[in-house]
XYZ file of C-alpha atoms in Angstrom:
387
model
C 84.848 114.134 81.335
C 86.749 116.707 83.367
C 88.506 114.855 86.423
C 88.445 115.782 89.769
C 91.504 115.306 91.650
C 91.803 113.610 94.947
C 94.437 115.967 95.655
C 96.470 119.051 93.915
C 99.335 120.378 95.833
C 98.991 124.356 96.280
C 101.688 126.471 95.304
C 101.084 130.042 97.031
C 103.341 132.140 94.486
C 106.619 133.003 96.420
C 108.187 129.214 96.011
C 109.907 130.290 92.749
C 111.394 133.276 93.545
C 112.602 131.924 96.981
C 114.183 129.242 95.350
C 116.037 131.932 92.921
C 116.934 133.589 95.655
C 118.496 130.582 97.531
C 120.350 129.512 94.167
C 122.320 133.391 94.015
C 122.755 132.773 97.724
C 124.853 130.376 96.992
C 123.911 128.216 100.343
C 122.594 124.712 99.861
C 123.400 122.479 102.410
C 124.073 124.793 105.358
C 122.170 126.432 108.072
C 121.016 128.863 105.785
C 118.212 132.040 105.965
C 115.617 130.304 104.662
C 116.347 127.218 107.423
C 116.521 129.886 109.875
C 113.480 131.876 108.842
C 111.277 128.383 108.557
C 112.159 127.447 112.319
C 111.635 130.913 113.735
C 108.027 130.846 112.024
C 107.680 127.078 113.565
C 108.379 128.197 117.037
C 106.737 131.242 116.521
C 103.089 128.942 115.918
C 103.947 126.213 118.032
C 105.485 128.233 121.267
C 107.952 125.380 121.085
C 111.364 126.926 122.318
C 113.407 124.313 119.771
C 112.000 123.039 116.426
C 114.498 121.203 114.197
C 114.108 120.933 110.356
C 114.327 117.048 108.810
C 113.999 115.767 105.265
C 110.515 114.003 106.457
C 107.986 113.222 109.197
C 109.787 109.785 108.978
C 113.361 110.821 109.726
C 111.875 112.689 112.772
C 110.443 110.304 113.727
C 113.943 108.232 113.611
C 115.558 110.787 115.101
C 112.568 111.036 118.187
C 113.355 106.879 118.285
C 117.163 108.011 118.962
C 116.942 110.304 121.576
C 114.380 108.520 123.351
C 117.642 105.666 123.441
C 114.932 102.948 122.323
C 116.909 99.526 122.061
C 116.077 96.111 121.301
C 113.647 94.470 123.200
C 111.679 97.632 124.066
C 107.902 98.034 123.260
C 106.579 101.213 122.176
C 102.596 101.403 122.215
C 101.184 103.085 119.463
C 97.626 102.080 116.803
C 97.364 99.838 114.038
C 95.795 102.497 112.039
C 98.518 104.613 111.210
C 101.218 104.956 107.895
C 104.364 102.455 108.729
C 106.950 105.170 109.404
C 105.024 105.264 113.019
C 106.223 102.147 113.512
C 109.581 101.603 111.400
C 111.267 104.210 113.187
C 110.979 102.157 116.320
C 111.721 98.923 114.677
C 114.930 100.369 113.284
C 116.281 100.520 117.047
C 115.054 96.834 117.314
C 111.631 97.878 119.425
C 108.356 96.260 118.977
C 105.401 97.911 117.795
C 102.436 97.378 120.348
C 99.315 97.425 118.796
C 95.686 99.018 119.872
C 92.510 99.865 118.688
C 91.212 103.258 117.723
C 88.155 105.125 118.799
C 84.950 105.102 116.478
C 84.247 108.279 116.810
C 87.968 110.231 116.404
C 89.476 107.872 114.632
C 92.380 108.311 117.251
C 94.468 105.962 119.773
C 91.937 104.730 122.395
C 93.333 106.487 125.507
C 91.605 103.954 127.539
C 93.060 100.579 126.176
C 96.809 102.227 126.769
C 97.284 101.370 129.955
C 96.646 97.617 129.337
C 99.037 97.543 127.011
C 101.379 98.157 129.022
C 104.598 96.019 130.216
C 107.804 95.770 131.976
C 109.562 96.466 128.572
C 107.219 99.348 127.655
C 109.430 102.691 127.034
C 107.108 105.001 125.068
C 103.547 105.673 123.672
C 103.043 107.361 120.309
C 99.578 108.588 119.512
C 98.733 109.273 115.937
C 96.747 112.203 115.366
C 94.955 111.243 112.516
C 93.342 113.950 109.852
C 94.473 116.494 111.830
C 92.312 115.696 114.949
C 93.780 115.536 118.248
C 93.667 112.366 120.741
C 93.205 112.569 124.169
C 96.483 113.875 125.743
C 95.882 114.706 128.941
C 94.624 111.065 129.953
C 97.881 110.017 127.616
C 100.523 112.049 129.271
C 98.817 110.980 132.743
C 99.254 107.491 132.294
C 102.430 108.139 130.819
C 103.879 110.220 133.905
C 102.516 107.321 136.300
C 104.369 104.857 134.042
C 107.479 106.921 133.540
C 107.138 106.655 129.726
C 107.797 108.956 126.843
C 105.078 110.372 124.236
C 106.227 111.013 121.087
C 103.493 112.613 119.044
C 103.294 111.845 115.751
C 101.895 114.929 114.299
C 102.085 114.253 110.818
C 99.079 115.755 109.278
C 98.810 118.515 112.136
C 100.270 121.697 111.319
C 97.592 124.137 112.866
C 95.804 121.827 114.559
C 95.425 122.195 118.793
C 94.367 120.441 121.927
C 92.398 122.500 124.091
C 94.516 125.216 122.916
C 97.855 123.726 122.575
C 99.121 123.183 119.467
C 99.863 119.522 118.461
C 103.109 117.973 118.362
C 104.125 120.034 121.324
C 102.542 118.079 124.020
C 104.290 114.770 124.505
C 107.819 114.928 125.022
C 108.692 115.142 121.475
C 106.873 116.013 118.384
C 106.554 115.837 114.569
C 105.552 117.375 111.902
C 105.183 116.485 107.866
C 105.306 118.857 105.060
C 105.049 115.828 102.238
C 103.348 117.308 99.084
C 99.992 115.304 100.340
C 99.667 117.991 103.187
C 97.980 121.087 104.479
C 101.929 122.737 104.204
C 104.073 120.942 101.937
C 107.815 121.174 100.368
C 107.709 118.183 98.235
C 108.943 115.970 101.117
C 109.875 117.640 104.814
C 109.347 117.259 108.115
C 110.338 118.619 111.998
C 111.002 117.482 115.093
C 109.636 119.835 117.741
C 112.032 119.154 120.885
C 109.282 119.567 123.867
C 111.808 118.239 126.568
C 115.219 120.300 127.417
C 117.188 116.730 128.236
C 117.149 116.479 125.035
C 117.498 119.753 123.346
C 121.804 119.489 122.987
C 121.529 115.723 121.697
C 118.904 116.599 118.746
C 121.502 118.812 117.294
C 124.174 116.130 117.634
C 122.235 113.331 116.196
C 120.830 115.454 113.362
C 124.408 116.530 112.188
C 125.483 112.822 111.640
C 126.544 112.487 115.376
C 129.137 115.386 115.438
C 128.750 118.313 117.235
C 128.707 120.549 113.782
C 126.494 123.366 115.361
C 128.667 124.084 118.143
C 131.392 124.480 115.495
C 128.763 126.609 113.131
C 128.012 128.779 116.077
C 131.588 129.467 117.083
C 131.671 127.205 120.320
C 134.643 125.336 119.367
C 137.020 125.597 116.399
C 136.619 122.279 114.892
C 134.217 119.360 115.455
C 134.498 115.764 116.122
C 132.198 112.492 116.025
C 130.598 112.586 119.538
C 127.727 110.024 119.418
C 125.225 108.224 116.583
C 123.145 110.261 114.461
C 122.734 110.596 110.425
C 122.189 113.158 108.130
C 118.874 114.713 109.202
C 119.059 118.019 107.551
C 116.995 119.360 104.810
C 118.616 121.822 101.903
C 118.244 125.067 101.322
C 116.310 124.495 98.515
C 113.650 122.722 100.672
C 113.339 125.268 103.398
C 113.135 128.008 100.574
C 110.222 126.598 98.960
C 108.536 125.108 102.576
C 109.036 129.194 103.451
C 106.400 130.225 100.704
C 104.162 127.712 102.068
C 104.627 128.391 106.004
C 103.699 132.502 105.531
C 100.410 131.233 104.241
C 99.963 128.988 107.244
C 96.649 131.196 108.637
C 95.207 130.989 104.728
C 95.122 127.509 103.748
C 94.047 126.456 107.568
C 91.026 128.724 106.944
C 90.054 127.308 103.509
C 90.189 123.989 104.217
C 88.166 124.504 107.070
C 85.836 125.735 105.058
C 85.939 123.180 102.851
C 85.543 120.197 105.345
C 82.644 122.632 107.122
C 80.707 122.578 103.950
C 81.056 119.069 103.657
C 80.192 118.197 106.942
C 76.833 120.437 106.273
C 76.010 118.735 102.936
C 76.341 115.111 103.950
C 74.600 115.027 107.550
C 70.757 114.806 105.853
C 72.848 111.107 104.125
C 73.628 110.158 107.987
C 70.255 109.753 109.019
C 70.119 106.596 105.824
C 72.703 104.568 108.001
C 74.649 104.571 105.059
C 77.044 107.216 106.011
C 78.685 108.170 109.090
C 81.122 111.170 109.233
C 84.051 111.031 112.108
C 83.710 113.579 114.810
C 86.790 115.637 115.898
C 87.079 116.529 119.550
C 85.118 119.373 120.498
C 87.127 121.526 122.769
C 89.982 121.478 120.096
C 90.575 122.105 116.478
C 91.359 120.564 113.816
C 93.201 121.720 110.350
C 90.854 120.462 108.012
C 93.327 117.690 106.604
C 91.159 115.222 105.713
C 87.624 114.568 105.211
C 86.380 110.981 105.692
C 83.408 109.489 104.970
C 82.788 105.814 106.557
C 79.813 103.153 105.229
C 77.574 101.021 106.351
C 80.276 98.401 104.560
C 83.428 97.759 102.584
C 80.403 96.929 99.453
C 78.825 100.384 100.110
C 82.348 101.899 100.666
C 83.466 100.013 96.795
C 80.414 101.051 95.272
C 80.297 104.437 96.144
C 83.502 104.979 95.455
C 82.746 103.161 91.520
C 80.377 105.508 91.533
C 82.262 108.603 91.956
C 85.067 107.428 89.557
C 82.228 107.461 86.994
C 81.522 110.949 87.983
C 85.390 111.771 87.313
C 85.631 112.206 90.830
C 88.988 110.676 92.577
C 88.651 109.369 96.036
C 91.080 107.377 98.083
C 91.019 104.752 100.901
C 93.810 105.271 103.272
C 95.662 103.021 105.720
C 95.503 99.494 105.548
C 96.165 97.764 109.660
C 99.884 97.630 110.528
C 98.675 94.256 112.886
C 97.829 92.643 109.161
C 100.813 93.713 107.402
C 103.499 91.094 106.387
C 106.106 93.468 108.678
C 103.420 93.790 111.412
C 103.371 90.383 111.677
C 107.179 89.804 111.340
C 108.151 92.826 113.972
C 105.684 93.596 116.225
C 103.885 92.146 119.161
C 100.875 89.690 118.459
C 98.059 92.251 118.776
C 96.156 90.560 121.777
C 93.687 93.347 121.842
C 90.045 93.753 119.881
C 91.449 96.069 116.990
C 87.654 95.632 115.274
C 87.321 99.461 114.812
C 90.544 99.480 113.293
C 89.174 96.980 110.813
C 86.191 97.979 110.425
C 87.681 101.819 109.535
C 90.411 100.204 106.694
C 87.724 98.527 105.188
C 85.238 101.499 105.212
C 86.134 105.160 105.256
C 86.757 106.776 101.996
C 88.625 110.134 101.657
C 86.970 112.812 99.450
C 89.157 115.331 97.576
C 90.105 118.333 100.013
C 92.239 120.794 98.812
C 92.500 124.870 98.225
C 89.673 125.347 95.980
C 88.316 122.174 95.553
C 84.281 121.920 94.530
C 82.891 121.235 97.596
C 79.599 121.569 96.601
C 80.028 119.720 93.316
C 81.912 116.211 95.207
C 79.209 116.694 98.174
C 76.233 116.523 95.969
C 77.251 113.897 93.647
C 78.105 111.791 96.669
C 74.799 112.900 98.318
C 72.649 111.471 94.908
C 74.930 108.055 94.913
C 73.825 107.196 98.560
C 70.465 108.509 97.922
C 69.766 106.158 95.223
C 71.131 103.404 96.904
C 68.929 103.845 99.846
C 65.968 104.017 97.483
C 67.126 100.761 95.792
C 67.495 99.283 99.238
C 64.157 100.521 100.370
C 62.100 99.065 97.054
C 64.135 95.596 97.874
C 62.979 95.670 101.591
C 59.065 96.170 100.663
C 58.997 93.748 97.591
């Protein structure tokens, strides 16, 4: 039986001969074109004025965690249902993870549990833009301005995504990106840090060149350089910006397809909604999403095992995704005791099921197989109920 994957990593045709190119350029660990070219198309998309290149999402998201000077004892509010970089990059500086529920409907940071969250040791919020979809940022940067806190968006899986018009990631103070071989735009494993605040434009540059100030020196501002504050080695290769290159000129491309893709799904599967056994999340509608992820939530974690039994019979790969941070042996060792309701948080990790989305992947094929499997079990049900 031919297998379907869950996912297959695109490859748009220029990664080899940019990496061939980068090899008889002879550059590999410097500021080199294709670092250069990669950033100028970042800020170019995002309007964001500085956009720094990292080896992941989750080194961003250390660095963010850095120049937001988080130190022990400080609480940073963020949800359960997330992947634990959110949260390690906080816990690294000694912060606690603050816990809250998600919405039902986005799958997103509740906007309106925030603000109870918060305490005297507060310092920032980080809302998790999951699949691509955006939360509500303009109740989140209101309650952060009243609070004087700082959002850190973690953008992840939200390369072409916007709020009302306003690309994600460059909306809080600080922003990230991943280009992990699992999304839309990939290099393997990548990431950026989109610097949305100027007070901390200088200090990103220090902290990503291992706490010297190495660009100043690059750029001919001073003739040598010297350690000048923390930081770590933050900065991708050559060989990673050449290859994330081919990937970022198709940007407009593979936005479009999997659009497509999670459009046609959407289409297929609402007639399976009206069965209660199915419920499909529902990105905001005065933004858009990238198409990153398409999941499907049951009535129940049985439903959600069966169906997805069912599928694997079909040679059809599907995935969960996150399990709560709040239940996790480090959740319960570094964060805060979650003394909010996270049931839709629960109830989602036990649930949704993510169906294979990718550049050319057979919609129609995964929708209708899917569409038969709950079909049948409703009839099943509905023979049980009048017997």
């Amino acid at each position: 039986m031919a297998i379907i994957p869950f996912h297959k990593p695109l490859l748009t045709g220029n990664e080899y001969p940019y990496l061939e190119q980068a090899c008889a350029c002879g550059t590999f660990s410097d500021d080199g074109q294709f670092q250069r070219s990669c950033r100028q198309i970042l800020q170019n998309i995002t309007g964001c004025s500085q956009v720094l290149l990292t080896p992941s999402c989750t080194a961003a998201l250390e660095m963010a965690a850095l120049l937001a000077d988080i130190r022990p004892g400080d609480e940073v509010i963020m949800p359960s249902f997330t992947f634990p970089s959110s949260a390690n990059a906080f816990v690294l500086r000694g912060a606690r993870p603050v816990f809250i529920d998600i919405r039902p409907d986005t799958l997103n940071m509740d906007e309106r549990l925030i603000e109870s969250a918060i305490s005297s040791r507060t310092r920032a919020i980080v809302p998790v833009h999951y699949a691509g979809s955006a939360c509500e940022m303009d109740t989140i940067m209101e309650i952060a301005g009243r609070h004087r806190l700082l959002v850190i968006e973690d953008a992840a899986q939200c390369i072409g995504a916007t709020y009302k018009g306003r690309p994600l990631g460059t909306i809080g103070h600080l922003g990230t990106y991943s280009f992990h071989s699992t999304k839309n735009i990939h290099c393997g494993e990548g990431g950026a840090l989109l610097i949305n605040d100027e007070r901390f434009m200088q200090r990103s540059l220090i902290i990503q060149n291992k706490g010297t100030n190495r660009h100043d020196f690059i750029t001919g501002q001073v003739p040598f350089y010297h350690w000048t504050d923390i930081g770590s080695s933050y900065v991708p290769s050559e060989l990673t910006c050449a290859f994330l290159l081919a990937q970022l000129q198709h940007l407009t491309m593979i936005t479009e397809s999997r659009l497509s893709s999670w459009a046609r799904y959407h289409e297929l599967l609402i007639p399976a909604t009206s069965t209660g056994l199915l419920r499909i999340s529902q990105p905001r509608t005065d933004s858009l999403h990238n198409g990153h992820i398409f999941p499907a939530i049951f009535a129940s974690p049985k439903d959600r095992q069966m169906v997805q039994d069912a599928m694997s019979a079909r040679g059809i790969q599907t995935a969960s995704h996150y399990r709560p941070l709040h239940q996790s042996p480090a959740g319960a060792r570094f964060a805060l005791s979650a003394s909010q309701d996270l049931r839709h948080t629960q109830n989602t990790a036990d649930t949704l099921l993510r169906l294979p989305i990718w550049h050319g992947s057979p919609v129609d094929e995964i929708g209708n197989a899917l569409l038969n499997i709950l079909f049948d079990l409703h009839a099943k049900r509905m023979i049980r109920t009048t017997e």
